[in-house]
PDB file of C-alpha atoms in Angstrom:
ATOM      1  CA  PRO N   1     -59.646-114.673-116.908  1.00  0.00           C
ATOM      2  CA  HIS N   2     -60.174-116.696-113.732  1.00  0.00           C
ATOM      3  CA  ARG N   3     -56.878-117.311-112.825  1.00  0.00           C
ATOM      4  CA  LEU N   4     -55.677-113.268-112.958  1.00  0.00           C
ATOM      5  CA  ILE N   5     -58.953-112.554-110.715  1.00  0.00           C
ATOM      6  CA  VAL N   6     -57.594-115.274-107.930  1.00  0.00           C
ATOM      7  CA  MET N   7     -54.151-113.562-108.460  1.00  0.00           C
ATOM      8  CA  ALA N   8     -55.427-109.980-107.791  1.00  0.00           C
ATOM      9  CA  ALA N   9     -57.485-111.069-104.886  1.00  0.00           C
ATOM     10  CA  LEU N  10     -54.224-113.121-103.394  1.00  0.00           C
ATOM     11  CA  ARG N  11     -51.937-109.281-104.159  1.00  0.00           C
ATOM     12  CA  ARG N  12     -54.582-107.344-102.467  1.00  0.00           C
ATOM     13  CA  ALA N  13     -54.762-109.312 -99.458  1.00  0.00           C
ATOM     14  CA  THR N  14     -51.282-109.848 -99.543  1.00  0.00           C
ATOM     15  CA  ARG N  15     -51.287-106.444 -99.568  1.00  0.00           C
ATOM     16  CA  PHE N  16     -54.355-105.476 -97.126  1.00  0.00           C
ATOM     17  CA  TRP N  17     -52.928-102.094 -95.566  1.00  0.00           C
ATOM     18  CA  SER N  18     -53.040-100.391 -98.976  1.00  0.00           C
ATOM     19  CA  GLU N  19     -55.547-102.348-100.931  1.00  0.00           C
ATOM     20  CA  GLY N  20     -58.444-103.614 -98.078  1.00  0.00           C
ATOM     21  CA  ARG N  21     -61.245-101.104 -98.532  1.00  0.00           C
ATOM     22  CA  ASN N  22     -63.141-102.474 -94.596  1.00  0.00           C
ATOM     23  CA  ILE N  23     -61.463-103.314 -90.796  1.00  0.00           C
ATOM     24  CA  ILE N  24     -63.935-105.100 -88.824  1.00  0.00           C
ATOM     25  CA  CYS N  25     -63.188-105.051 -85.416  1.00  0.00           C
ATOM     26  CA  VAL N  26     -64.633-107.420 -82.447  1.00  0.00           C
ATOM     27  CA  GLY N  27     -64.760-105.738 -78.624  1.00  0.00           C
ATOM     28  CA  ARG N  28     -64.843-107.849 -75.698  1.00  0.00           C
ATOM     29  CA  ASN N  29     -63.649-111.568 -77.049  1.00  0.00           C
ATOM     30  CA  TYR N  30     -61.538-112.335 -74.162  1.00  0.00           C
ATOM     31  CA  ALA N  31     -63.769-112.969 -71.294  1.00  0.00           C
ATOM     32  CA  GLU N  32     -60.664-112.376 -68.566  1.00  0.00           C
ATOM     33  CA  HIS N  33     -60.440-108.365 -70.920  1.00  0.00           C
ATOM     34  CA  ALA N  34     -64.242-107.831 -70.944  1.00  0.00           C
ATOM     35  CA  LYS N  35     -64.222-108.385 -67.026  1.00  0.00           C
ATOM     36  CA  GLU N  36     -60.771-106.144 -66.917  1.00  0.00           C
ATOM     37  CA  LEU N  37     -63.110-102.776 -67.986  1.00  0.00           C
ATOM     38  CA  GLY N  38     -65.744-103.652 -66.203  1.00  0.00           C
ATOM     39  CA  ASN N  39     -67.844-105.146 -68.817  1.00  0.00           C
ATOM     40  CA  ALA N  40     -70.180-107.549 -69.154  1.00  0.00           C
ATOM     41  CA  VAL N  41     -69.039-111.176 -71.308  1.00  0.00           C
ATOM     42  CA  PRO N  42     -71.223-111.006 -74.806  1.00  0.00           C
ATOM     43  CA  THR N  43     -73.348-113.367 -75.933  1.00  0.00           C
ATOM     44  CA  GLU N  44     -73.032-112.126 -79.445  1.00  0.00           C
ATOM     45  CA  PRO N  45     -69.562-110.784 -80.917  1.00  0.00           C
ATOM     46  CA  VAL N  46     -69.530-106.695 -80.121  1.00  0.00           C
ATOM     47  CA  LEU N  47     -68.672-105.102 -83.415  1.00  0.00           C
ATOM     48  CA  PHE N  48     -66.706-101.810 -84.580  1.00  0.00           C
ATOM     49  CA  LEU N  49     -65.005-100.704 -87.374  1.00  0.00           C
ATOM     50  CA  LYS N  50     -61.915 -98.633 -87.837  1.00  0.00           C
ATOM     51  CA  PRO N  51     -61.291 -96.718 -90.968  1.00  0.00           C
ATOM     52  CA  PRO N  52     -57.655 -97.490 -93.585  1.00  0.00           C
ATOM     53  CA  SER N  53     -56.518 -94.591 -92.884  1.00  0.00           C
ATOM     54  CA  SER N  54     -55.526 -95.774 -89.139  1.00  0.00           C
ATOM     55  CA  TYR N  55     -53.237 -98.544 -90.964  1.00  0.00           C
ATOM     56  CA  ILE N  56     -49.053 -98.109 -90.137  1.00  0.00           C
ATOM     57  CA  GLN N  57     -46.539-100.503 -90.695  1.00  0.00           C
ATOM     58  CA  GLN N  58     -43.439-100.574 -89.135  1.00  0.00           C
ATOM     59  CA  GLY N  59     -41.111 -97.895 -89.809  1.00  0.00           C
ATOM     60  CA  SER N  60     -43.434 -95.613 -88.647  1.00  0.00           C
ATOM     61  CA  SER N  61     -44.612 -94.417 -85.580  1.00  0.00           C
ATOM     62  CA  ILE N  62     -47.746 -94.326 -83.118  1.00  0.00           C
ATOM     63  CA  VAL N  63     -48.762 -91.059 -82.725  1.00  0.00           C
ATOM     64  CA  VAL N  64     -50.609 -90.038 -78.778  1.00  0.00           C
ATOM     65  CA  PRO N  65     -52.678 -86.384 -79.498  1.00  0.00           C
ATOM     66  CA  GLU N  66     -52.612 -84.119 -76.702  1.00  0.00           C
ATOM     67  CA  GLY N  67     -54.214 -84.773 -73.750  1.00  0.00           C
ATOM     68  CA  VAL N  68     -55.807 -88.510 -74.908  1.00  0.00           C
ATOM     69  CA  ASP N  69     -54.952 -91.921 -72.877  1.00  0.00           C
ATOM     70  CA  VAL N  70     -54.255 -94.001 -75.793  1.00  0.00           C
ATOM     71  CA  HIS N  71     -54.074 -97.651 -74.457  1.00  0.00           C
ATOM     72  CA  HIS N  72     -52.531-100.912 -76.387  1.00  0.00           C
ATOM     73  CA  GLU N  73     -54.542-104.396 -77.272  1.00  0.00           C
ATOM     74  CA  VAL N  74     -52.441-107.142 -79.516  1.00  0.00           C
ATOM     75  CA  GLU N  75     -54.931-108.643 -81.384  1.00  0.00           C
ATOM     76  CA  LEU N  76     -54.912-111.053 -84.278  1.00  0.00           C
ATOM     77  CA  GLY N  77     -55.866-110.211 -87.962  1.00  0.00           C
ATOM     78  CA  VAL N  78     -58.108-112.539 -90.098  1.00  0.00           C
ATOM     79  CA  VAL N  79     -57.300-111.076 -93.708  1.00  0.00           C
ATOM     80  CA  ILE N  80     -59.508-112.114 -96.128  1.00  0.00           C
ATOM     81  CA  GLY N  81     -58.288-113.126 -99.468  1.00  0.00           C
ATOM     82  CA  GLU N  82     -62.143-114.445-100.990  1.00  0.00           C
ATOM     83  CA  SER N  83     -64.665-112.233-101.258  1.00  0.00           C
ATOM     84  CA  CYS N  84     -68.401-113.636 -99.392  1.00  0.00           C
ATOM     85  CA  ARG N  85     -71.572-112.942 -97.977  1.00  0.00           C
ATOM     86  CA  ASN N  86     -73.716-114.770 -95.687  1.00  0.00           C
ATOM     87  CA  VAL N  87     -71.179-117.937 -95.448  1.00  0.00           C
ATOM     88  CA  SER N  88     -71.794-120.343 -93.334  1.00  0.00           C
ATOM     89  CA  GLU N  89     -68.811-121.660 -90.366  1.00  0.00           C
ATOM     90  CA  GLU N  90     -68.037-124.432 -92.083  1.00  0.00           C
ATOM     91  CA  ASN N  91     -66.603-122.723 -94.879  1.00  0.00           C
ATOM     92  CA  ALA N  92     -65.719-119.912 -93.892  1.00  0.00           C
ATOM     93  CA  MET N  93     -61.617-120.243 -93.767  1.00  0.00           C
ATOM     94  CA  LYS N  94     -62.073-121.161 -97.422  1.00  0.00           C
ATOM     95  CA  HIS N  95     -62.407-117.239 -97.562  1.00  0.00           C
ATOM     96  CA  VAL N  96     -58.825-116.387 -95.655  1.00  0.00           C
ATOM     97  CA  ALA N  97     -56.204-116.246 -96.788  1.00  0.00           C
ATOM     98  CA  GLY N  98     -54.336-115.072 -93.521  1.00  0.00           C
ATOM     99  CA  TYR N  99     -53.175-113.006 -90.710  1.00  0.00           C
ATOM    100  CA  CYS N 100     -51.401-110.294 -89.292  1.00  0.00           C
ATOM    101  CA  LEU N 101     -50.401-109.243 -86.354  1.00  0.00           C
ATOM    102  CA  ALA N 102     -52.936-105.663 -85.637  1.00  0.00           C
ATOM    103  CA  LEU N 103     -52.598-103.342 -82.768  1.00  0.00           C
ATOM    104  CA  ASP N 104     -55.727-102.209 -81.930  1.00  0.00           C
ATOM    105  CA  MET N 105     -54.797 -98.417 -79.843  1.00  0.00           C
ATOM    106  CA  THR N 106     -57.749 -96.947 -77.881  1.00  0.00           C
ATOM    107  CA  GLY N 107     -57.875 -93.428 -76.519  1.00  0.00           C
ATOM    108  CA  ARG N 108     -59.967 -95.339 -73.641  1.00  0.00           C
ATOM    109  CA  ASN N 109     -60.239 -91.168 -71.805  1.00  0.00           C
ATOM    110  CA  LEU N 110     -62.657 -90.885 -75.451  1.00  0.00           C
ATOM    111  CA  GLN N 111     -63.977 -94.188 -75.667  1.00  0.00           C
ATOM    112  CA  ASN N 112     -65.527 -93.660 -71.610  1.00  0.00           C
ATOM    113  CA  LYS N 113     -66.689 -90.480 -73.082  1.00  0.00           C
ATOM    114  CA  ALA N 114     -68.668 -92.068 -75.506  1.00  0.00           C
ATOM    115  CA  LYS N 115     -69.925 -95.218 -74.018  1.00  0.00           C
ATOM    116  CA  LYS N 116     -71.613 -93.198 -71.031  1.00  0.00           C
ATOM    117  CA  GLU N 117     -73.091 -90.369 -73.523  1.00  0.00           C
ATOM    118  CA  GLY N 118     -74.607 -93.331 -75.480  1.00  0.00           C
ATOM    119  CA  LEU N 119     -72.052 -92.371 -79.094  1.00  0.00           C
ATOM    120  CA  PRO N 120     -70.221 -94.298 -81.866  1.00  0.00           C
ATOM    121  CA  TRP N 121     -66.755 -95.282 -80.176  1.00  0.00           C
ATOM    122  CA  THR N 122     -65.079 -94.110 -83.420  1.00  0.00           C
ATOM    123  CA  VAL N 123     -62.811 -91.438 -82.688  1.00  0.00           C
ATOM    124  CA  SER N 124     -61.295 -93.569 -80.116  1.00  0.00           C
ATOM    125  CA  LYS N 125     -60.298 -96.018 -81.883  1.00  0.00           C
ATOM    126  CA  GLY N 126     -59.914 -94.806 -85.902  1.00  0.00           C
ATOM    127  CA  LEU N 127     -57.512 -92.349 -85.207  1.00  0.00           C
ATOM    128  CA  ASP N 128     -54.699 -91.906 -87.801  1.00  0.00           C
ATOM    129  CA  THR N 129     -51.487 -94.075 -86.639  1.00  0.00           C
ATOM    130  CA  PHE N 130     -54.393 -96.156 -84.086  1.00  0.00           C
ATOM    131  CA  LEU N 131     -54.109 -99.444 -86.041  1.00  0.00           C
ATOM    132  CA  PRO N 132     -50.169-100.943 -86.049  1.00  0.00           C
ATOM    133  CA  VAL N 133     -50.289-103.911 -88.407  1.00  0.00           C
ATOM    134  CA  SER N 134     -47.436-106.221 -89.194  1.00  0.00           C
ATOM    135  CA  ASP N 135     -46.501-107.992 -92.441  1.00  0.00           C
ATOM    136  CA  PHE N 136     -49.036-110.670 -93.977  1.00  0.00           C
ATOM    137  CA  VAL N 137     -48.065-114.565 -93.414  1.00  0.00           C
ATOM    138  CA  PRO N 138     -50.360-116.821 -95.596  1.00  0.00           C
ATOM    139  CA  ARG N 139     -52.645-119.264 -93.751  1.00  0.00           C
ATOM    140  CA  GLY N 140     -51.396-122.612 -94.838  1.00  0.00           C
ATOM    141  CA  ASP N 141     -52.357-125.488 -91.991  1.00  0.00           C
ATOM    142  CA  ILE N 142     -51.288-122.793 -88.938  1.00  0.00           C
ATOM    143  CA  ASP N 143     -53.691-123.648 -86.478  1.00  0.00           C
ATOM    144  CA  HIS N 144     -55.731-120.269 -85.819  1.00  0.00           C
ATOM    145  CA  SER N 145     -57.549-122.049 -81.958  1.00  0.00           C
ATOM    146  CA  LYS N 146     -53.478-122.172 -80.780  1.00  0.00           C
ATOM    147  CA  LEU N 147     -51.792-118.970 -81.104  1.00  0.00           C
ATOM    148  CA  ASN N 148     -49.936-117.312 -78.633  1.00  0.00           C
ATOM    149  CA  LEU N 149     -49.679-113.431 -78.045  1.00  0.00           C
ATOM    150  CA  TRP N 150     -47.865-110.983 -76.646  1.00  0.00           C
ATOM    151  CA  LEU N 151     -46.744-106.810 -75.740  1.00  0.00           C
ATOM    152  CA  LYS N 152     -44.479-105.616 -74.206  1.00  0.00           C
ATOM    153  CA  VAL N 153     -44.116-101.978 -73.060  1.00  0.00           C
ATOM    154  CA  ASP N 154     -40.060-100.495 -73.015  1.00  0.00           C
ATOM    155  CA  GLY N 155     -39.139-104.548 -72.197  1.00  0.00           C
ATOM    156  CA  GLU N 156     -42.048-105.004 -69.815  1.00  0.00           C
ATOM    157  CA  ASP N 157     -44.335-107.511 -70.034  1.00  0.00           C
ATOM    158  CA  ARG N 158     -48.107-106.094 -70.406  1.00  0.00           C
ATOM    159  CA  GLN N 159     -50.074-108.608 -72.526  1.00  0.00           C
ATOM    160  CA  ARG N 160     -50.014-112.616 -72.826  1.00  0.00           C
ATOM    161  CA  GLY N 161     -53.082-114.818 -74.130  1.00  0.00           C
ATOM    162  CA  CYS N 162     -53.755-118.102 -76.496  1.00  0.00           C
ATOM    163  CA  THR N 163     -56.468-117.830 -79.361  1.00  0.00           C
ATOM    164  CA  SER N 164     -58.247-120.961 -77.698  1.00  0.00           C
ATOM    165  CA  ASP N 165     -59.065-118.324 -74.821  1.00  0.00           C
ATOM    166  CA  MET N 166     -61.665-116.709 -77.563  1.00  0.00           C
ATOM    167  CA  ILE N 167     -65.355-116.156 -76.715  1.00  0.00           C
ATOM    168  CA  PHE N 168     -65.794-116.299 -80.852  1.00  0.00           C
ATOM    169  CA  SER N 169     -63.695-118.603 -82.726  1.00  0.00           C
ATOM    170  CA  VAL N 170     -61.884-117.399 -85.993  1.00  0.00           C
ATOM    171  CA  PRO N 171     -64.568-119.808 -87.984  1.00  0.00           C
ATOM    172  CA  PHE N 172     -67.640-118.410 -86.405  1.00  0.00           C
ATOM    173  CA  LEU N 173     -66.343-114.731 -87.056  1.00  0.00           C
ATOM    174  CA  VAL N 174     -66.597-114.761 -90.442  1.00  0.00           C
ATOM    175  CA  SER N 175     -69.502-116.083 -90.891  1.00  0.00           C
ATOM    176  CA  TYR N 176     -71.192-113.951 -88.426  1.00  0.00           C
ATOM    177  CA  ILE N 177     -69.920-110.980 -89.968  1.00  0.00           C
ATOM    178  CA  SER N 178     -70.354-112.131 -93.332  1.00  0.00           C
ATOM    179  CA  LYS N 179     -74.019-112.581 -92.674  1.00  0.00           C
ATOM    180  CA  LEU N 180     -74.232-108.473 -91.804  1.00  0.00           C
ATOM    181  CA  PHE N 181     -71.345-107.206 -94.322  1.00  0.00           C
ATOM    182  CA  THR N 182     -70.082-108.730 -97.498  1.00  0.00           C
ATOM    183  CA  LEU N 183     -66.390-109.350 -96.658  1.00  0.00           C
ATOM    184  CA  SER N 184     -63.721-108.183 -99.364  1.00  0.00           C
ATOM    185  CA  ASP N 185     -60.553-109.446-100.627  1.00  0.00           C
ATOM    186  CA  GLY N 186     -58.360-107.809 -98.651  1.00  0.00           C
ATOM    187  CA  ASP N 187     -60.198-106.669 -95.590  1.00  0.00           C
ATOM    188  CA  LEU N 188     -59.396-107.682 -91.983  1.00  0.00           C
ATOM    189  CA  ILE N 189     -60.929-108.926 -89.082  1.00  0.00           C
ATOM    190  CA  VAL N 190     -58.693-108.021 -85.807  1.00  0.00           C
ATOM    191  CA  SER N 191     -60.366-110.689 -83.379  1.00  0.00           C
ATOM    192  CA  GLY N 192     -60.545-109.283 -80.193  1.00  0.00           C
ATOM    193  CA  THR N 193     -57.707-108.609 -77.347  1.00  0.00           C
ATOM    194  CA  PRO N 194     -56.581-110.534 -74.408  1.00  0.00           C
ATOM    195  CA  SER N 195     -56.437-108.880 -70.632  1.00  0.00           C
ATOM    196  CA  GLY N 196     -53.503-106.575 -69.908  1.00  0.00           C
ATOM    197  CA  VAL N 197     -54.424-103.958 -71.574  1.00  0.00           C
ATOM    198  CA  GLY N 198     -52.565-100.636 -70.677  1.00  0.00           C
ATOM    199  CA  PRO N 199     -51.320 -96.887 -70.996  1.00  0.00           C
ATOM    200  CA  VAL N 200     -48.821 -96.049 -73.277  1.00  0.00           C
ATOM    201  CA  LYS N 201     -46.426 -92.719 -73.115  1.00  0.00           C
ATOM    202  CA  PRO N 202     -44.887 -90.598 -75.818  1.00  0.00           C
ATOM    203  CA  GLY N 203     -41.135 -91.916 -75.878  1.00  0.00           C
ATOM    204  CA  GLN N 204     -41.518 -95.348 -75.044  1.00  0.00           C
ATOM    205  CA  THR N 205     -41.950 -98.277 -77.360  1.00  0.00           C
ATOM    206  CA  ILE N 206     -44.278-101.006 -78.205  1.00  0.00           C
ATOM    207  CA  THR N 207     -42.836-104.546 -79.167  1.00  0.00           C
ATOM    208  CA  ALA N 208     -45.617-107.030 -79.853  1.00  0.00           C
ATOM    209  CA  GLY N 209     -45.562-110.464 -81.376  1.00  0.00           C
ATOM    210  CA  ILE N 210     -47.605-113.513 -82.414  1.00  0.00           C
ATOM    211  CA  THR N 211     -45.129-116.437 -81.366  1.00  0.00           C
ATOM    212  CA  GLU N 212     -46.411-119.378 -83.828  1.00  0.00           C
ATOM    213  CA  LEU N 213     -46.560-116.891 -87.129  1.00  0.00           C
ATOM    214  CA  GLY N 214     -43.085-115.720 -86.285  1.00  0.00           C
ATOM    215  CA  LEU N 215     -44.060-112.480 -86.184  1.00  0.00           C
ATOM    216  CA  SER N 216     -42.899-109.197 -84.184  1.00  0.00           C
ATOM    217  CA  VAL N 217     -43.286-105.389 -84.261  1.00  0.00           C
ATOM    218  CA  SER N 218     -42.034-102.549 -82.737  1.00  0.00           C
ATOM    219  CA  PHE N 219     -43.160 -99.428 -82.745  1.00  0.00           C
ATOM    220  CA  PRO N 220     -41.883 -95.830 -81.459  1.00  0.00           C
ATOM    221  CA  VAL N 221     -44.615 -94.036 -80.027  1.00  0.00           C
ATOM    222  CA  VAL N 222     -44.688 -90.385 -79.943  1.00  0.00           C
ATOM    223  CA  ALA N 223     -46.680 -86.856 -78.999  1.00  0.00           C
ATOM    224  CA  GLY N 224     -49.181 -85.211 -81.466  1.00  0.00           C
ATOM    225  CA  PRO N 225     -51.697 -82.086 -80.934  1.00  0.00           C
ATOM    226  CA  PRO N 226     -54.344 -81.799 -79.518  1.00  0.00           C
ATOM    227  CA  LEU N 227     -58.072 -83.062 -81.056  1.00  0.00           C
ATOM    228  CA  PRO N 228     -60.550 -80.386 -81.681  1.00  0.00           C
ATOM    229  CA  CYS N 229     -63.151 -82.576 -79.807  1.00  0.00           C
ATOM    230  CA  LYS N 230     -63.417 -82.218 -75.749  1.00  0.00           C
ATOM    231  CA  LEU N 231     -61.921 -85.088 -74.063  1.00  0.00           C
TER     232      LEU N 231
END
């Protein structure tokens, strides 16, 4: 029975985009990105959530609602493989099944309006198609602290960064988050973006990758209808 449970958990991890329940995102985890948006460098993780309905995989398009200023943010996704609660930083990686590339698409004008009014970021971060992801890559002996991320729009370099520049490391984040929320197999931690974030428009194409994981993705950007909320 235990072997079957482990196999089921691994299956959920490898199909995290359809099997996972929670998406916990980390804001301002690279100092230069915090500075480029005029934010203070945090002394503890800044967390927010995305709904699983925001997932898309390659073959789908990123939809930009009319009037929304959508920005790209390339990130390392950390896929949980074994449930944990109150796990120590030293034991945190035992609960990580693998990684993915994630794009934290953001309605920047919606986010700025929410921040100005002291309201949550949920709408700006959680719209349908606002979390494009790659396939799952098993953790193996990958060094999570030396992964190079890149993103281009229509072939033009926009973002390049390395996870060595993270303020809060992957083990720290897994431990910290597990002390707030129980992490289950298939859950995803989206660990923050390096500097260089910027707008994308309908008709453009985002390509992005993580060099050491051999990952690259491509997503076209298309126009969508207006939202019911005020911009």
